[in-house]
Amino acid sequence: MKMFRKTIAPTTIAIAMLCASFAFAESDAHKTFDMLKGMEGNWVGKNSQGQPLEVTFRMIAGGSALMSEIHGKGPENMITMFHMDGDRLVMTHYCGAGNQPRMKVVAADAKSVSFEFFDGTNIAPGDGHMQHATFTQTDANHHTEEWVFVDHGKEMKESFTYERTK
């Protein structure tokens, strides 16, 4: 009986701790999604070259997805969809390059979330695609976005600063 207690008790505690860590991870993903939902609305901004852009964040699909729509001219018209996939937050970027990279969260805090490519559609080996994206909400009316495009191993970064329209 003593042997039973010595092995079962630690195993039970370890399983309980493991379950708690999964619940915490899920909770963090939902908190990050909630932070992104706070960006719902219309935004005006500029890219790193000073060219103007507009973006709209809108909740869709019964509140299960957040759509970011970039209103540019031509290929800059792109959509990014954020949604939960089980216990993780993912995004799909419908890119002007004609592909659809999917990214998962690799880092997040109360004001910022970074996504990294894990797969996509219409992307052959070596094809250019979005590899990384970071969204930072500095306050309720300002946010920045940094996007990294990779083409044949070469990274190109673009940064955007946005202000909420009133």
PDB file of C-alpha atoms in Angstrom:
ATOM      1  CA  MET A   1       0.000   0.000   0.000  1.00  0.00           C
ATOM      2  CA  LYS A   2       2.891   2.393   0.781  1.00  0.00           C
ATOM      3  CA  MET A   3       4.388   1.739  -2.639  1.00  0.00           C
ATOM      4  CA  PHE A   4       1.018   2.472  -4.211  1.00  0.00           C
ATOM      5  CA  ARG A   5       0.809   5.847  -2.401  1.00  0.00           C
ATOM      6  CA  LYS A   6       4.378   6.733  -3.343  1.00  0.00           C
ATOM      7  CA  THR A   7       3.724   6.267  -7.056  1.00  0.00           C
ATOM      8  CA  ILE A   8       0.071   7.280  -7.431  1.00  0.00           C
ATOM      9  CA  ALA A   9       0.212  10.540  -5.467  1.00  0.00           C
ATOM     10  CA  PRO A  10       3.116  12.055  -7.452  1.00  0.00           C
ATOM     11  CA  THR A  11       1.609  10.828 -10.731  1.00  0.00           C
ATOM     12  CA  THR A  12      -1.767  12.353  -9.871  1.00  0.00           C
ATOM     13  CA  ILE A  13      -0.131  15.658  -8.950  1.00  0.00           C
ATOM     14  CA  ALA A  14       1.881  15.674 -12.183  1.00  0.00           C
ATOM     15  CA  ILE A  15      -1.237  15.014 -14.276  1.00  0.00           C
ATOM     16  CA  ALA A  16      -3.127  17.779 -12.461  1.00  0.00           C
ATOM     17  CA  MET A  17      -0.269  20.227 -13.094  1.00  0.00           C
ATOM     18  CA  LEU A  18      -0.139  19.235 -16.766  1.00  0.00           C
ATOM     19  CA  CYS A  19      -3.892  19.785 -17.150  1.00  0.00           C
ATOM     20  CA  ALA A  20      -3.602  23.162 -15.444  1.00  0.00           C
ATOM     21  CA  SER A  21      -0.816  24.212 -17.839  1.00  0.00           C
ATOM     22  CA  PHE A  22      -2.996  23.299 -20.845  1.00  0.00           C
ATOM     23  CA  ALA A  23      -5.867  25.336 -19.401  1.00  0.00           C
ATOM     24  CA  PHE A  24      -3.500  28.256 -18.831  1.00  0.00           C
ATOM     25  CA  ALA A  25      -2.226  28.085 -22.425  1.00  0.00           C
ATOM     26  CA  GLU A  26      -5.780  28.062 -23.738  1.00  0.00           C
ATOM     27  CA  SER A  27      -6.658  30.983 -21.518  1.00  0.00           C
ATOM     28  CA  ASP A  28      -3.651  32.938 -22.829  1.00  0.00           C
ATOM     29  CA  ALA A  29      -4.655  32.288 -26.447  1.00  0.00           C
ATOM     30  CA  HIS A  30      -8.176  33.534 -25.741  1.00  0.00           C
ATOM     31  CA  LYS A  31      -6.797  36.618 -23.967  1.00  0.00           C
ATOM     32  CA  THR A  32      -4.618  37.344 -26.999  1.00  0.00           C
ATOM     33  CA  PHE A  33      -7.621  36.938 -29.310  1.00  0.00           C
ATOM     34  CA  ASP A  34      -9.576  39.318 -27.058  1.00  0.00           C
ATOM     35  CA  MET A  35      -6.740  41.848 -27.337  1.00  0.00           C
ATOM     36  CA  LEU A  36      -6.937  41.655 -31.142  1.00  0.00           C
ATOM     37  CA  LYS A  37     -10.732  41.974 -31.011  1.00  0.00           C
ATOM     38  CA  GLY A  38     -10.157  45.324 -29.276  1.00  0.00           C
ATOM     39  CA  MET A  39      -8.752  46.591 -32.582  1.00  0.00           C
ATOM     40  CA  GLU A  40     -12.174  46.308 -34.240  1.00  0.00           C
ATOM     41  CA  GLY A  41     -12.872  49.491 -36.199  1.00  0.00           C
ATOM     42  CA  ASN A  42     -11.340  51.680 -38.891  1.00  0.00           C
ATOM     43  CA  TRP A  43      -7.719  52.775 -38.924  1.00  0.00           C
ATOM     44  CA  VAL A  44      -5.625  55.123 -41.075  1.00  0.00           C
ATOM     45  CA  GLY A  45      -1.869  54.976 -41.266  1.00  0.00           C
ATOM     46  CA  LYS A  46       1.314  54.885 -43.262  1.00  0.00           C
ATOM     47  CA  ASN A  47       3.891  52.352 -44.281  1.00  0.00           C
ATOM     48  CA  SER A  48       7.609  52.858 -43.663  1.00  0.00           C
ATOM     49  CA  GLN A  49       7.883  54.897 -46.904  1.00  0.00           C
ATOM     50  CA  GLY A  50       5.122  57.257 -45.754  1.00  0.00           C
ATOM     51  CA  GLN A  51       2.481  55.955 -48.172  1.00  0.00           C
ATOM     52  CA  PRO A  52      -1.050  56.135 -46.731  1.00  0.00           C
ATOM     53  CA  LEU A  53      -3.104  53.027 -46.018  1.00  0.00           C
ATOM     54  CA  GLU A  54      -6.399  52.225 -44.386  1.00  0.00           C
ATOM     55  CA  VAL A  55      -7.294  49.037 -42.561  1.00  0.00           C
ATOM     56  CA  THR A  56     -10.552  47.824 -41.073  1.00  0.00           C
ATOM     57  CA  PHE A  57     -10.845  45.190 -38.353  1.00  0.00           C
ATOM     58  CA  ARG A  58     -14.280  43.563 -38.157  1.00  0.00           C
ATOM     59  CA  MET A  59     -15.711  40.667 -36.165  1.00  0.00           C
ATOM     60  CA  ILE A  60     -17.462  38.120 -38.388  1.00  0.00           C
ATOM     61  CA  ALA A  61     -18.869  34.581 -38.287  1.00  0.00           C
ATOM     62  CA  GLY A  62     -20.823  35.050 -35.090  1.00  0.00           C
ATOM     63  CA  GLY A  63     -17.825  36.542 -33.296  1.00  0.00           C
ATOM     64  CA  SER A  64     -15.581  33.547 -33.991  1.00  0.00           C
ATOM     65  CA  ALA A  65     -13.267  35.336 -36.425  1.00  0.00           C
ATOM     66  CA  LEU A  66     -11.670  38.746 -36.759  1.00  0.00           C
ATOM     67  CA  MET A  67     -11.113  40.032 -40.295  1.00  0.00           C
ATOM     68  CA  SER A  68      -8.459  42.623 -41.069  1.00  0.00           C
ATOM     69  CA  GLU A  69      -8.946  44.215 -44.465  1.00  0.00           C
ATOM     70  CA  ILE A  70      -6.226  46.422 -45.928  1.00  0.00           C
ATOM     71  CA  HIS A  71      -7.708  48.996 -48.289  1.00  0.00           C
ATOM     72  CA  GLY A  72      -4.874  49.786 -50.650  1.00  0.00           C
ATOM     73  CA  LYS A  73      -4.580  50.232 -54.349  1.00  0.00           C
ATOM     74  CA  GLY A  74      -4.344  47.001 -56.316  1.00  0.00           C
ATOM     75  CA  PRO A  75      -2.294  44.200 -54.743  1.00  0.00           C
ATOM     76  CA  GLU A  76      -2.283  45.977 -51.376  1.00  0.00           C
ATOM     77  CA  ASN A  77      -5.950  44.979 -50.970  1.00  0.00           C
ATOM     78  CA  MET A  78      -5.459  42.009 -48.659  1.00  0.00           C
ATOM     79  CA  ILE A  79      -7.397  40.228 -45.949  1.00  0.00           C
ATOM     80  CA  THR A  80      -6.160  38.505 -42.819  1.00  0.00           C
ATOM     81  CA  MET A  81      -8.419  36.265 -40.760  1.00  0.00           C
ATOM     82  CA  PHE A  82      -7.728  35.576 -37.070  1.00  0.00           C
ATOM     83  CA  HIS A  83      -9.488  32.749 -35.258  1.00  0.00           C
ATOM     84  CA  MET A  84      -9.115  30.113 -32.605  1.00  0.00           C
ATOM     85  CA  ASP A  85      -8.111  26.630 -33.766  1.00  0.00           C
ATOM     86  CA  GLY A  86      -8.812  24.504 -30.733  1.00  0.00           C
ATOM     87  CA  ASP A  87      -6.623  25.965 -28.006  1.00  0.00           C
ATOM     88  CA  ARG A  88      -4.403  28.095 -30.248  1.00  0.00           C
ATOM     89  CA  LEU A  89      -4.835  31.381 -32.082  1.00  0.00           C
ATOM     90  CA  VAL A  90      -4.002  31.297 -35.790  1.00  0.00           C
ATOM     91  CA  MET A  91      -4.221  33.650 -38.723  1.00  0.00           C
ATOM     92  CA  THR A  92      -4.548  33.170 -42.468  1.00  0.00           C
ATOM     93  CA  HIS A  93      -3.269  35.981 -44.672  1.00  0.00           C
ATOM     94  CA  TYR A  94      -4.837  36.277 -48.134  1.00  0.00           C
ATOM     95  CA  CYS A  95      -1.859  37.927 -49.786  1.00  0.00           C
ATOM     96  CA  GLY A  96      -1.361  40.039 -52.880  1.00  0.00           C
ATOM     97  CA  ALA A  97       1.289  37.461 -53.836  1.00  0.00           C
ATOM     98  CA  GLY A  98      -1.592  35.088 -54.590  1.00  0.00           C
ATOM     99  CA  ASN A  99      -0.983  32.702 -51.709  1.00  0.00           C
ATOM    100  CA  GLN A 100      -2.436  32.118 -48.277  1.00  0.00           C
ATOM    101  CA  PRO A 101       0.158  31.632 -45.534  1.00  0.00           C
ATOM    102  CA  ARG A 102      -1.117  30.419 -42.181  1.00  0.00           C
ATOM    103  CA  MET A 103       0.627  31.519 -39.008  1.00  0.00           C
ATOM    104  CA  LYS A 104       0.425  30.589 -35.347  1.00  0.00           C
ATOM    105  CA  VAL A 105       1.237  32.638 -32.263  1.00  0.00           C
ATOM    106  CA  VAL A 106       4.869  32.391 -31.163  1.00  0.00           C
ATOM    107  CA  ALA A 107       4.872  35.225 -28.605  1.00  0.00           C
ATOM    108  CA  ALA A 108       2.229  37.369 -26.949  1.00  0.00           C
ATOM    109  CA  ASP A 109       1.694  39.745 -24.073  1.00  0.00           C
ATOM    110  CA  ALA A 110      -1.040  42.203 -23.075  1.00  0.00           C
ATOM    111  CA  LYS A 111      -0.305  44.585 -25.976  1.00  0.00           C
ATOM    112  CA  SER A 112       1.451  42.562 -28.653  1.00  0.00           C
ATOM    113  CA  VAL A 113       1.211  39.291 -30.558  1.00  0.00           C
ATOM    114  CA  SER A 114       3.703  37.726 -32.984  1.00  0.00           C
ATOM    115  CA  PHE A 115       2.774  35.074 -35.524  1.00  0.00           C
ATOM    116  CA  GLU A 116       5.096  32.725 -37.459  1.00  0.00           C
ATOM    117  CA  PHE A 117       4.422  30.780 -40.674  1.00  0.00           C
ATOM    118  CA  PHE A 118       3.592  27.090 -40.273  1.00  0.00           C
ATOM    119  CA  ASP A 119       1.941  26.223 -43.598  1.00  0.00           C
ATOM    120  CA  GLY A 120      -0.071  27.682 -46.421  1.00  0.00           C
ATOM    121  CA  THR A 121      -1.747  27.185 -49.747  1.00  0.00           C
ATOM    122  CA  ASN A 122      -0.413  28.031 -53.208  1.00  0.00           C
ATOM    123  CA  ILE A 123       3.150  28.176 -51.854  1.00  0.00           C
ATOM    124  CA  ALA A 124       5.727  26.038 -53.665  1.00  0.00           C
ATOM    125  CA  PRO A 125       9.185  25.518 -52.124  1.00  0.00           C
ATOM    126  CA  GLY A 126      11.103  28.794 -52.356  1.00  0.00           C
ATOM    127  CA  ASP A 127       8.031  30.861 -53.279  1.00  0.00           C
ATOM    128  CA  GLY A 128       7.714  34.255 -51.676  1.00  0.00           C
ATOM    129  CA  HIS A 129       5.272  34.388 -48.767  1.00  0.00           C
ATOM    130  CA  MET A 130       4.603  36.173 -45.500  1.00  0.00           C
ATOM    131  CA  GLN A 131       6.709  34.501 -42.841  1.00  0.00           C
ATOM    132  CA  HIS A 132       6.114  36.587 -39.732  1.00  0.00           C
ATOM    133  CA  ALA A 133       3.746  39.286 -38.484  1.00  0.00           C
ATOM    134  CA  THR A 134       3.606  41.266 -35.244  1.00  0.00           C
ATOM    135  CA  PHE A 135       0.665  43.389 -34.125  1.00  0.00           C
ATOM    136  CA  THR A 136       1.195  45.834 -31.261  1.00  0.00           C
ATOM    137  CA  GLN A 137      -1.575  47.942 -29.782  1.00  0.00           C
ATOM    138  CA  THR A 138       0.230  50.782 -28.013  1.00  0.00           C
ATOM    139  CA  ASP A 139      -3.076  52.190 -26.730  1.00  0.00           C
ATOM    140  CA  ALA A 140      -6.770  52.058 -27.651  1.00  0.00           C
ATOM    141  CA  ASN A 141      -6.256  54.408 -30.611  1.00  0.00           C
ATOM    142  CA  HIS A 142      -2.826  53.431 -31.977  1.00  0.00           C
ATOM    143  CA  HIS A 143      -1.317  50.225 -33.276  1.00  0.00           C
ATOM    144  CA  THR A 144       1.623  49.078 -35.350  1.00  0.00           C
ATOM    145  CA  GLU A 145       2.110  46.109 -37.616  1.00  0.00           C
ATOM    146  CA  GLU A 146       5.375  44.575 -38.778  1.00  0.00           C
ATOM    147  CA  TRP A 147       5.302  42.070 -41.620  1.00  0.00           C
ATOM    148  CA  VAL A 148       8.185  39.930 -42.899  1.00  0.00           C
ATOM    149  CA  PHE A 149       8.024  38.526 -46.442  1.00  0.00           C
ATOM    150  CA  VAL A 150      10.505  35.776 -47.373  1.00  0.00           C
ATOM    151  CA  ASP A 151      11.409  35.111 -51.006  1.00  0.00           C
ATOM    152  CA  HIS A 152      14.064  32.509 -51.834  1.00  0.00           C
ATOM    153  CA  GLY A 153      15.610  32.962 -48.393  1.00  0.00           C
ATOM    154  CA  LYS A 154      15.703  36.768 -48.520  1.00  0.00           C
ATOM    155  CA  GLU A 155      13.675  38.636 -45.882  1.00  0.00           C
ATOM    156  CA  MET A 156      11.911  41.908 -46.607  1.00  0.00           C
ATOM    157  CA  LYS A 157      10.353  43.812 -43.687  1.00  0.00           C
ATOM    158  CA  GLU A 158       7.576  46.372 -43.804  1.00  0.00           C
ATOM    159  CA  SER A 159       6.204  48.371 -40.901  1.00  0.00           C
ATOM    160  CA  PHE A 160       2.904  50.209 -40.587  1.00  0.00           C
ATOM    161  CA  THR A 161       1.685  52.720 -38.007  1.00  0.00           C
ATOM    162  CA  TYR A 162      -2.045  53.236 -37.594  1.00  0.00           C
ATOM    163  CA  GLU A 163      -4.381  55.567 -35.749  1.00  0.00           C
ATOM    164  CA  ARG A 164      -8.037  54.760 -35.094  1.00  0.00           C
ATOM    165  CA  THR A 165     -10.459  56.969 -37.035  1.00  0.00           C
ATOM    166  CA  LYS A 166     -13.144  58.709 -34.985  1.00  0.00           C
TER     167      LYS A 166
END
